[in-house]
């Protein structure tokens, strides 16, 4: 799950955004990794978590986005799944070799 984060909502501190996004995912599943970086001049939050299927992944992804939306303006949210060493949009299987 990745999302670009813009202006913070009143009362939100920048150092709290990533831990809050991670907490939203951890309430539902195991979080594997998380990071915040700058992509094309915008902060981008990434939360990687375990999910058995796309439906479960979407539920966790929506929880993360909802929490981020409470804290800041967000855009460009993407949910992807890993197949082998590549990432694909959730719900889409990788092409056959």
Tab-separated table of N, CA, C and O in Angstrom:
chain	number	residue	atom	x	y	z
A	1	UNK	N	0.845	-1.161	0.000
A	1	UNK	CA	0.000	0.000	0.000
A	1	UNK	C	0.886	1.216	0.000
A	1	UNK	O	1.740	1.339	0.873
A	2	UNK	N	0.726	2.082	-0.996
A	2	UNK	CA	1.452	3.339	-1.027
A	2	UNK	C	0.466	4.469	-1.247
A	2	UNK	O	-0.573	4.288	-1.886
A	3	UNK	N	0.798	5.637	-0.694
A	3	UNK	CA	-0.014	6.831	-0.902
A	3	UNK	C	0.855	8.055	-0.726
A	3	UNK	O	1.724	8.085	0.156
A	4	UNK	N	0.619	9.043	-1.555
A	4	UNK	CA	1.301	10.321	-1.404
A	4	UNK	C	0.572	11.135	-0.346
A	4	UNK	O	-0.659	11.153	-0.299
A	5	UNK	N	1.340	11.810	0.491
A	5	UNK	CA	0.787	12.590	1.595
A	5	UNK	C	1.123	14.054	1.372
A	5	UNK	O	2.284	14.401	1.158
A	6	UNK	N	0.093	14.897	1.428
A	6	UNK	CA	0.275	16.328	1.223
A	6	UNK	C	0.160	17.092	2.528
A	6	UNK	O	0.749	16.708	3.542
A	7	UNK	N	-0.645	18.141	2.495
A	7	UNK	CA	-0.800	19.001	3.664
A	7	UNK	C	-1.369	18.226	4.849
A	7	UNK	O	-2.316	17.453	4.704
A	8	UNK	N	-0.780	18.472	6.006
A	8	UNK	CA	-1.254	17.821	7.228
A	8	UNK	C	-2.500	18.520	7.741
A	8	UNK	O	-2.652	19.731	7.611
A	9	UNK	N	-3.394	17.751	8.330
A	9	UNK	CA	-4.598	18.311	8.940
A	9	UNK	C	-4.207	19.002	10.252
A	9	UNK	O	-3.191	18.647	10.865
A	10	UNK	N	-5.004	19.977	10.697
A	10	UNK	CA	-4.701	20.659	11.957
A	10	UNK	C	-4.542	19.659	13.107
A	10	UNK	O	-5.310	18.708	13.225
A	11	UNK	N	-3.509	19.860	13.900
A	11	UNK	CA	-3.256	18.994	15.044
A	11	UNK	C	-2.408	17.772	14.728
A	11	UNK	O	-2.067	17.005	15.618
A	12	UNK	N	-2.064	17.570	13.464
A	12	UNK	CA	-1.246	16.424	13.067
A	12	UNK	C	0.213	16.837	13.005
A	12	UNK	O	0.558	17.851	12.413
A	13	UNK	N	1.055	16.036	13.603
A	13	UNK	CA	2.497	16.248	13.562
A	13	UNK	C	3.095	15.307	12.523
A	13	UNK	O	2.751	14.122	12.481
A	14	UNK	N	3.993	15.812	11.701
A	14	UNK	CA	4.584	15.000	10.623
A	14	UNK	C	5.166	13.677	11.117
A	14	UNK	O	4.949	12.642	10.479
A	15	UNK	N	5.886	13.644	12.243
A	15	UNK	CA	6.451	12.362	12.692
A	15	UNK	C	5.404	11.318	13.101
A	15	UNK	O	5.727	10.142	13.242
A	16	UNK	N	4.149	11.738	13.258
A	16	UNK	CA	3.098	10.795	13.668
A	16	UNK	C	2.419	10.094	12.504
A	16	UNK	O	1.730	9.086	12.703
A	17	UNK	N	2.586	10.588	11.285
A	17	UNK	CA	1.825	10.061	10.148
A	17	UNK	C	2.168	8.604	9.857
A	17	UNK	O	1.269	7.756	9.776
A	18	UNK	N	3.427	8.278	9.685
A	18	UNK	CA	3.804	6.893	9.371
A	18	UNK	C	3.424	5.927	10.487
A	18	UNK	O	2.796	4.899	10.204
A	19	UNK	N	3.748	6.208	11.759
A	19	UNK	CA	3.347	5.264	12.813
A	19	UNK	C	1.831	5.044	12.890
A	19	UNK	O	1.378	3.932	13.172
A	20	UNK	N	1.057	6.062	12.609
A	20	UNK	CA	-0.405	5.905	12.628
A	20	UNK	C	-0.890	5.034	11.474
A	20	UNK	O	-1.793	4.220	11.647
A	21	UNK	N	-0.291	5.197	10.303
A	21	UNK	CA	-0.651	4.351	9.161
A	21	UNK	C	-0.305	2.895	9.451
A	21	UNK	O	-1.087	1.980	9.161
A	22	UNK	N	0.856	2.679	10.044
A	22	UNK	CA	1.293	1.322	10.398
A	22	UNK	C	0.353	0.722	11.442
A	22	UNK	O	-0.040	-0.446	11.346
A	23	UNK	N	-0.036	1.505	12.422
A	23	UNK	CA	-0.945	1.015	13.468
A	23	UNK	C	-2.286	0.587	12.883
A	23	UNK	O	-2.872	-0.416	13.324
A	24	UNK	N	-2.768	1.321	11.880
A	24	UNK	CA	-4.038	0.946	11.243
A	24	UNK	C	-3.927	-0.426	10.589
A	24	UNK	O	-4.843	-1.247	10.671
A	25	UNK	N	-2.802	-0.703	9.938
A	25	UNK	CA	-2.597	-2.013	9.316
A	25	UNK	C	-2.396	-3.091	10.378
A	25	UNK	O	-2.950	-4.190	10.262
A	26	UNK	N	-1.596	-2.784	11.392
A	26	UNK	CA	-1.313	-3.781	12.449
A	26	UNK	C	-2.557	-4.202	13.212
A	26	UNK	O	-2.590	-5.297	13.776
A	27	UNK	N	-3.564	-3.371	13.240
A	27	UNK	CA	-4.805	-3.735	13.917
A	27	UNK	C	-5.514	-4.878	13.189
A	27	UNK	O	-6.352	-5.559	13.774
A	28	UNK	N	-5.138	-5.109	11.919
A	28	UNK	CA	-5.805	-6.124	11.110
A	28	UNK	C	-4.921	-7.278	10.666
A	28	UNK	O	-5.430	-8.344	10.332
A	29	UNK	N	-3.599	-7.068	10.616
A	29	UNK	CA	-2.706	-8.090	10.076
A	29	UNK	C	-1.272	-7.829	10.512
A	29	UNK	O	-0.994	-6.860	11.214
A	30	UNK	N	-0.369	-8.669	10.060
A	30	UNK	CA	1.053	-8.504	10.337
A	30	UNK	C	1.659	-7.529	9.333
A	30	UNK	O	1.478	-7.684	8.125
A	31	UNK	N	2.357	-6.538	9.839
A	31	UNK	CA	3.048	-5.566	8.987
A	31	UNK	C	4.475	-6.062	8.785
A	31	UNK	O	5.173	-6.365	9.742
A	32	UNK	N	4.896	-6.143	7.541
A	32	UNK	CA	6.237	-6.633	7.203
A	32	UNK	C	7.264	-5.513	7.142
A	32	UNK	O	8.413	-5.690	7.525
A	33	UNK	N	6.870	-4.362	6.592
A	33	UNK	CA	7.814	-3.253	6.427
A	33	UNK	C	7.025	-1.965	6.239
A	33	UNK	O	5.846	-1.990	5.870
A	34	UNK	N	7.694	-0.855	6.479
A	34	UNK	CA	7.061	0.451	6.268
A	34	UNK	C	8.153	1.483	6.052
A	34	UNK	O	9.292	1.312	6.475
A	35	UNK	N	7.762	2.560	5.344
A	35	UNK	CA	8.749	3.575	5.003
A	35	UNK	C	8.029	4.842	4.576
A	35	UNK	O	6.870	4.803	4.169
A	36	UNK	N	8.744	5.942	4.680
A	36	UNK	CA	8.279	7.192	4.091
A	36	UNK	C	9.439	7.733	3.266
A	36	UNK	O	10.593	7.679	3.688
A	37	UNK	N	9.133	8.149	2.058
A	37	UNK	CA	10.160	8.671	1.167
A	37	UNK	C	9.615	9.851	0.387
A	37	UNK	O	8.453	10.227	0.530
A	38	UNK	N	10.456	10.442	-0.418
A	38	UNK	CA	10.046	11.565	-1.257
A	38	UNK	C	10.118	11.119	-2.712
A	38	UNK	O	11.167	10.683	-3.178
A	39	UNK	N	8.983	11.197	-3.398
A	39	UNK	CA	8.890	10.816	-4.798
A	39	UNK	C	8.320	11.996	-5.570
A	39	UNK	O	7.221	12.470	-5.249
A	40	UNK	N	9.068	12.492	-6.536
A	40	UNK	CA	8.664	13.661	-7.317
A	40	UNK	C	8.256	14.820	-6.414
A	40	UNK	O	7.254	15.501	-6.653
A	41	UNK	N	9.004	15.040	-5.358
A	41	UNK	CA	8.795	16.173	-4.466
A	41	UNK	C	7.682	16.008	-3.452
A	41	UNK	O	7.390	16.925	-2.698
A	42	UNK	N	7.041	14.846	-3.400
A	42	UNK	CA	5.949	14.606	-2.459
A	42	UNK	C	6.300	13.462	-1.521
A	42	UNK	O	6.942	12.495	-1.928
A	43	UNK	N	5.857	13.573	-0.276
A	43	UNK	CA	6.048	12.483	0.689
A	43	UNK	C	5.186	11.299	0.268
A	43	UNK	O	4.026	11.470	-0.097
A	44	UNK	N	5.776	10.108	0.299
A	44	UNK	CA	5.026	8.897	-0.025
A	44	UNK	C	5.203	7.889	1.094
A	44	UNK	O	6.311	7.505	1.439
A	45	UNK	N	4.073	7.457	1.649
A	45	UNK	CA	4.043	6.454	2.705
A	45	UNK	C	3.860	5.086	2.068
A	45	UNK	O	3.015	4.904	1.189
A	46	UNK	N	4.661	4.120	2.520
A	46	UNK	CA	4.535	2.738	2.075
A	46	UNK	C	4.372	1.852	3.296
A	46	UNK	O	5.150	1.951	4.243
A	47	UNK	N	3.346	1.016	3.296
A	47	UNK	CA	3.126	0.030	4.356
A	47	UNK	C	2.955	-1.316	3.672
A	47	UNK	O	2.029	-1.501	2.882
A	48	UNK	N	3.863	-2.240	3.946
A	48	UNK	CA	3.790	-3.587	3.363
A	48	UNK	C	3.303	-4.546	4.442
A	48	UNK	O	3.835	-4.567	5.554
A	49	UNK	N	2.308	-5.348	4.099
A	49	UNK	CA	1.673	-6.231	5.089
A	49	UNK	C	1.307	-7.560	4.456
A	49	UNK	O	1.289	-7.708	3.237
A	50	UNK	N	0.999	-8.523	5.305
A	50	UNK	CA	0.571	-9.845	4.851
A	50	UNK	C	-0.929	-9.867	4.620
A	50	UNK	O	-1.687	-9.265	5.383
A	51	UNK	N	-1.355	-10.570	3.578
A	51	UNK	CA	-2.778	-10.783	3.308
A	51	UNK	C	-2.922	-12.085	2.541
A	51	UNK	O	-2.133	-12.365	1.639
A	52	UNK	N	-3.922	-12.873	2.896
A	52	UNK	CA	-4.138	-14.165	2.251
A	52	UNK	C	-4.726	-14.036	0.848
A	52	UNK	O	-4.532	-14.915	0.008
A	53	UNK	N	-5.478	-12.974	0.607
A	53	UNK	CA	-6.122	-12.801	-0.691
A	53	UNK	C	-6.355	-11.315	-0.949
A	53	UNK	O	-6.116	-10.478	-0.085
A	54	UNK	N	-6.819	-10.998	-2.148
A	54	UNK	CA	-7.037	-9.602	-2.519
A	54	UNK	C	-8.092	-8.934	-1.645
A	54	UNK	O	-7.966	-7.758	-1.309
A	55	UNK	N	-9.123	-9.648	-1.299
A	55	UNK	CA	-10.179	-9.072	-0.466
A	55	UNK	C	-9.619	-8.617	0.874
A	55	UNK	O	-9.885	-7.499	1.318
A	56	UNK	N	-8.834	-9.472	1.514
A	56	UNK	CA	-8.214	-9.115	2.788
A	56	UNK	C	-7.247	-7.949	2.622
A	56	UNK	O	-7.187	-7.043	3.457
A	57	UNK	N	-6.488	-7.975	1.537
A	57	UNK	CA	-5.528	-6.903	1.281
A	57	UNK	C	-6.252	-5.568	1.095
A	57	UNK	O	-5.802	-4.540	1.616
A	58	UNK	N	-7.367	-5.588	0.388
A	58	UNK	CA	-8.127	-4.348	0.196
A	58	UNK	C	-8.652	-3.808	1.522
A	58	UNK	O	-8.632	-2.603	1.747
A	59	UNK	N	-9.097	-4.690	2.385
A	59	UNK	CA	-9.618	-4.250	3.681
A	59	UNK	C	-8.534	-3.543	4.486
A	59	UNK	O	-8.760	-2.482	5.051
A	60	UNK	N	-7.342	-4.119	4.505
A	60	UNK	CA	-6.225	-3.502	5.224
A	60	UNK	C	-5.812	-2.206	4.535
A	60	UNK	O	-5.598	-1.182	5.192
A	61	UNK	N	-5.723	-2.241	3.214
A	61	UNK	CA	-5.352	-1.041	2.468
A	61	UNK	C	-6.306	0.111	2.715
A	61	UNK	O	-5.876	1.252	2.916
A	62	UNK	N	-7.607	-0.170	2.742
A	62	UNK	CA	-8.585	0.879	3.015
A	62	UNK	C	-8.428	1.422	4.423
A	62	UNK	O	-8.586	2.629	4.651
A	63	UNK	N	-8.114	0.567	5.378
A	63	UNK	CA	-7.901	1.037	6.756
A	63	UNK	C	-6.717	2.001	6.818
A	63	UNK	O	-6.770	3.031	7.500
A	64	UNK	N	-5.661	1.677	6.095
A	64	UNK	CA	-4.487	2.548	6.062
A	64	UNK	C	-4.845	3.886	5.415
A	64	UNK	O	-4.536	4.960	5.949
A	65	UNK	N	-5.512	3.845	4.259
A	65	UNK	CA	-5.898	5.077	3.560
A	65	UNK	C	-6.839	5.928	4.407
A	65	UNK	O	-6.696	7.149	4.490
A	66	UNK	N	-7.808	5.287	5.051
A	66	UNK	CA	-8.745	6.044	5.895
A	66	UNK	C	-8.014	6.766	7.015
A	66	UNK	O	-8.293	7.931	7.301
A	67	UNK	N	-7.045	6.076	7.630
A	67	UNK	CA	-6.280	6.716	8.707
A	67	UNK	C	-5.429	7.852	8.163
A	67	UNK	O	-5.369	8.931	8.753
A	68	UNK	N	-4.775	7.628	7.028
A	68	UNK	CA	-3.982	8.694	6.423
A	68	UNK	C	-4.856	9.893	6.071
A	68	UNK	O	-4.448	11.042	6.291
A	69	UNK	N	-6.053	9.648	5.543
A	69	UNK	CA	-6.962	10.742	5.189
A	69	UNK	C	-7.386	11.546	6.413
A	69	UNK	O	-7.686	12.730	6.292
A	70	UNK	N	-7.440	10.919	7.567
A	70	UNK	CA	-7.755	11.642	8.798
A	70	UNK	C	-6.618	12.568	9.211
A	70	UNK	O	-6.845	13.574	9.874
A	71	UNK	N	-5.396	12.225	8.828
A	71	UNK	CA	-4.211	12.961	9.253
A	71	UNK	C	-3.726	13.986	8.235
A	71	UNK	O	-3.074	14.971	8.606
A	72	UNK	N	-3.993	13.746	6.952
A	72	UNK	CA	-3.432	14.600	5.898
A	72	UNK	C	-4.211	14.426	4.607
A	72	UNK	O	-4.993	13.494	4.458
A	73	UNK	N	-3.946	15.327	3.670
A	73	UNK	CA	-4.475	15.154	2.322
A	73	UNK	C	-3.675	14.048	1.656
A	73	UNK	O	-2.453	14.031	1.748
A	74	UNK	N	-4.358	13.118	1.007
A	74	UNK	CA	-3.663	12.015	0.346
A	74	UNK	C	-4.089	11.924	-1.115
A	74	UNK	O	-5.207	12.287	-1.474
A	75	UNK	N	-3.177	11.433	-1.926
A	75	UNK	CA	-3.468	11.190	-3.335
A	75	UNK	C	-2.696	9.959	-3.765
A	75	UNK	O	-1.822	9.473	-3.038
A	76	UNK	N	-3.021	9.470	-4.925
A	76	UNK	CA	-2.198	8.447	-5.554
A	76	UNK	C	-2.067	7.169	-4.732
A	76	UNK	O	-1.007	6.568	-4.683
A	77	UNK	N	-3.138	6.740	-4.064
A	77	UNK	CA	-3.085	5.497	-3.299
A	77	UNK	C	-3.067	4.285	-4.214
A	77	UNK	O	-3.836	4.224	-5.182
A	78	UNK	N	-2.166	3.343	-3.930
A	78	UNK	CA	-2.047	2.128	-4.744
A	78	UNK	C	-1.907	0.911	-3.842
A	78	UNK	O	-1.136	0.924	-2.891
A	79	UNK	N	-2.648	-0.128	-4.188
A	79	UNK	CA	-2.533	-1.409	-3.499
A	79	UNK	C	-1.972	-2.402	-4.499
A	79	UNK	O	-2.536	-2.600	-5.575
A	80	UNK	N	-0.848	-3.007	-4.156
A	80	UNK	CA	-0.216	-3.985	-5.044
A	80	UNK	C	0.049	-5.270	-4.288
A	80	UNK	O	0.105	-5.284	-3.059
A	81	UNK	N	0.190	-6.363	-5.063
A	81	UNK	CA	0.543	-7.675	-4.502
A	81	UNK	C	1.806	-8.153	-5.191
A	81	UNK	O	2.018	-7.893	-6.369
A	82	UNK	N	2.604	-8.880	-4.440
A	82	UNK	CA	3.843	-9.402	-5.015
A	82	UNK	C	3.651	-10.831	-5.474
A	82	UNK	O	3.121	-11.676	-4.758
A	83	UNK	N	4.070	-11.083	-6.704
A	83	UNK	CA	4.128	-12.426	-7.268
A	83	UNK	C	5.572	-12.639	-7.678
A	83	UNK	O	6.056	-11.960	-8.588
A	84	UNK	N	6.257	-13.540	-7.000
A	84	UNK	CA	7.682	-13.721	-7.254
A	84	UNK	C	8.430	-12.471	-6.830
A	84	UNK	O	8.281	-12.019	-5.710
A	85	UNK	N	9.170	-11.900	-7.754
A	85	UNK	CA	9.926	-10.698	-7.408
A	85	UNK	C	9.337	-9.437	-8.046
A	85	UNK	O	9.996	-8.406	-8.091
A	86	UNK	N	8.099	-9.499	-8.527
A	86	UNK	CA	7.451	-8.354	-9.163
A	86	UNK	C	6.176	-7.970	-8.430
A	86	UNK	O	5.536	-8.812	-7.803
A	87	UNK	N	5.799	-6.706	-8.556
A	87	UNK	CA	4.591	-6.174	-7.935
A	87	UNK	C	3.558	-5.871	-9.010
A	87	UNK	O	3.881	-5.299	-10.052
A	88	UNK	N	2.294	-6.259	-8.746
A	88	UNK	CA	1.192	-6.048	-9.676
A	88	UNK	C	0.015	-5.442	-8.918
A	88	UNK	O	-0.139	-5.683	-7.719
A	89	UNK	N	-0.853	-4.677	-9.608
A	89	UNK	CA	-2.046	-4.147	-8.939
A	89	UNK	C	-2.862	-5.286	-8.332
A	89	UNK	O	-2.973	-6.367	-8.932
A	90	UNK	N	-3.395	-5.072	-7.152
A	90	UNK	CA	-4.225	-6.093	-6.502
A	90	UNK	C	-5.376	-6.458	-7.430
A	90	UNK	O	-5.942	-5.593	-8.104
A	91	UNK	N	-5.697	-7.723	-7.492
A	91	UNK	CA	-6.786	-8.201	-8.335
A	91	UNK	C	-6.348	-8.575	-9.733
A	91	UNK	O	-7.134	-9.086	-10.512
A	92	UNK	N	-5.110	-8.308	-10.054
A	92	UNK	CA	-4.607	-8.644	-11.395
A	92	UNK	C	-3.487	-9.656	-11.265
A	92	UNK	O	-2.526	-9.433	-10.564
A	93	UNK	N	-3.650	-10.750	-11.921
A	93	UNK	CA	-2.624	-11.805	-11.918
A	93	UNK	C	-1.496	-11.421	-12.869
A	93	UNK	O	-1.727	-10.754	-13.870
A	94	UNK	N	-0.278	-11.879	-12.576
A	94	UNK	CA	0.824	-11.587	-13.482
A	94	UNK	C	0.643	-12.330	-14.812
A	94	UNK	O	-0.021	-13.359	-14.874
A	95	UNK	N	1.214	-11.781	-15.890
A	95	UNK	CA	1.112	-12.473	-17.182
A	95	UNK	C	1.841	-13.801	-17.124
A	95	UNK	O	2.843	-13.946	-16.418
A	96	UNK	N	1.349	-14.760	-17.868
A	96	UNK	CA	2.006	-16.073	-17.920
A	96	UNK	C	3.239	-15.990	-18.796
A	96	UNK	O	3.255	-15.292	-19.804
A	97	UNK	N	4.246	-16.746	-18.412
A	97	UNK	CA	5.508	-16.722	-19.160
A	97	UNK	C	5.387	-17.462	-20.471
A	97	UNK	O	4.613	-18.280	-20.721
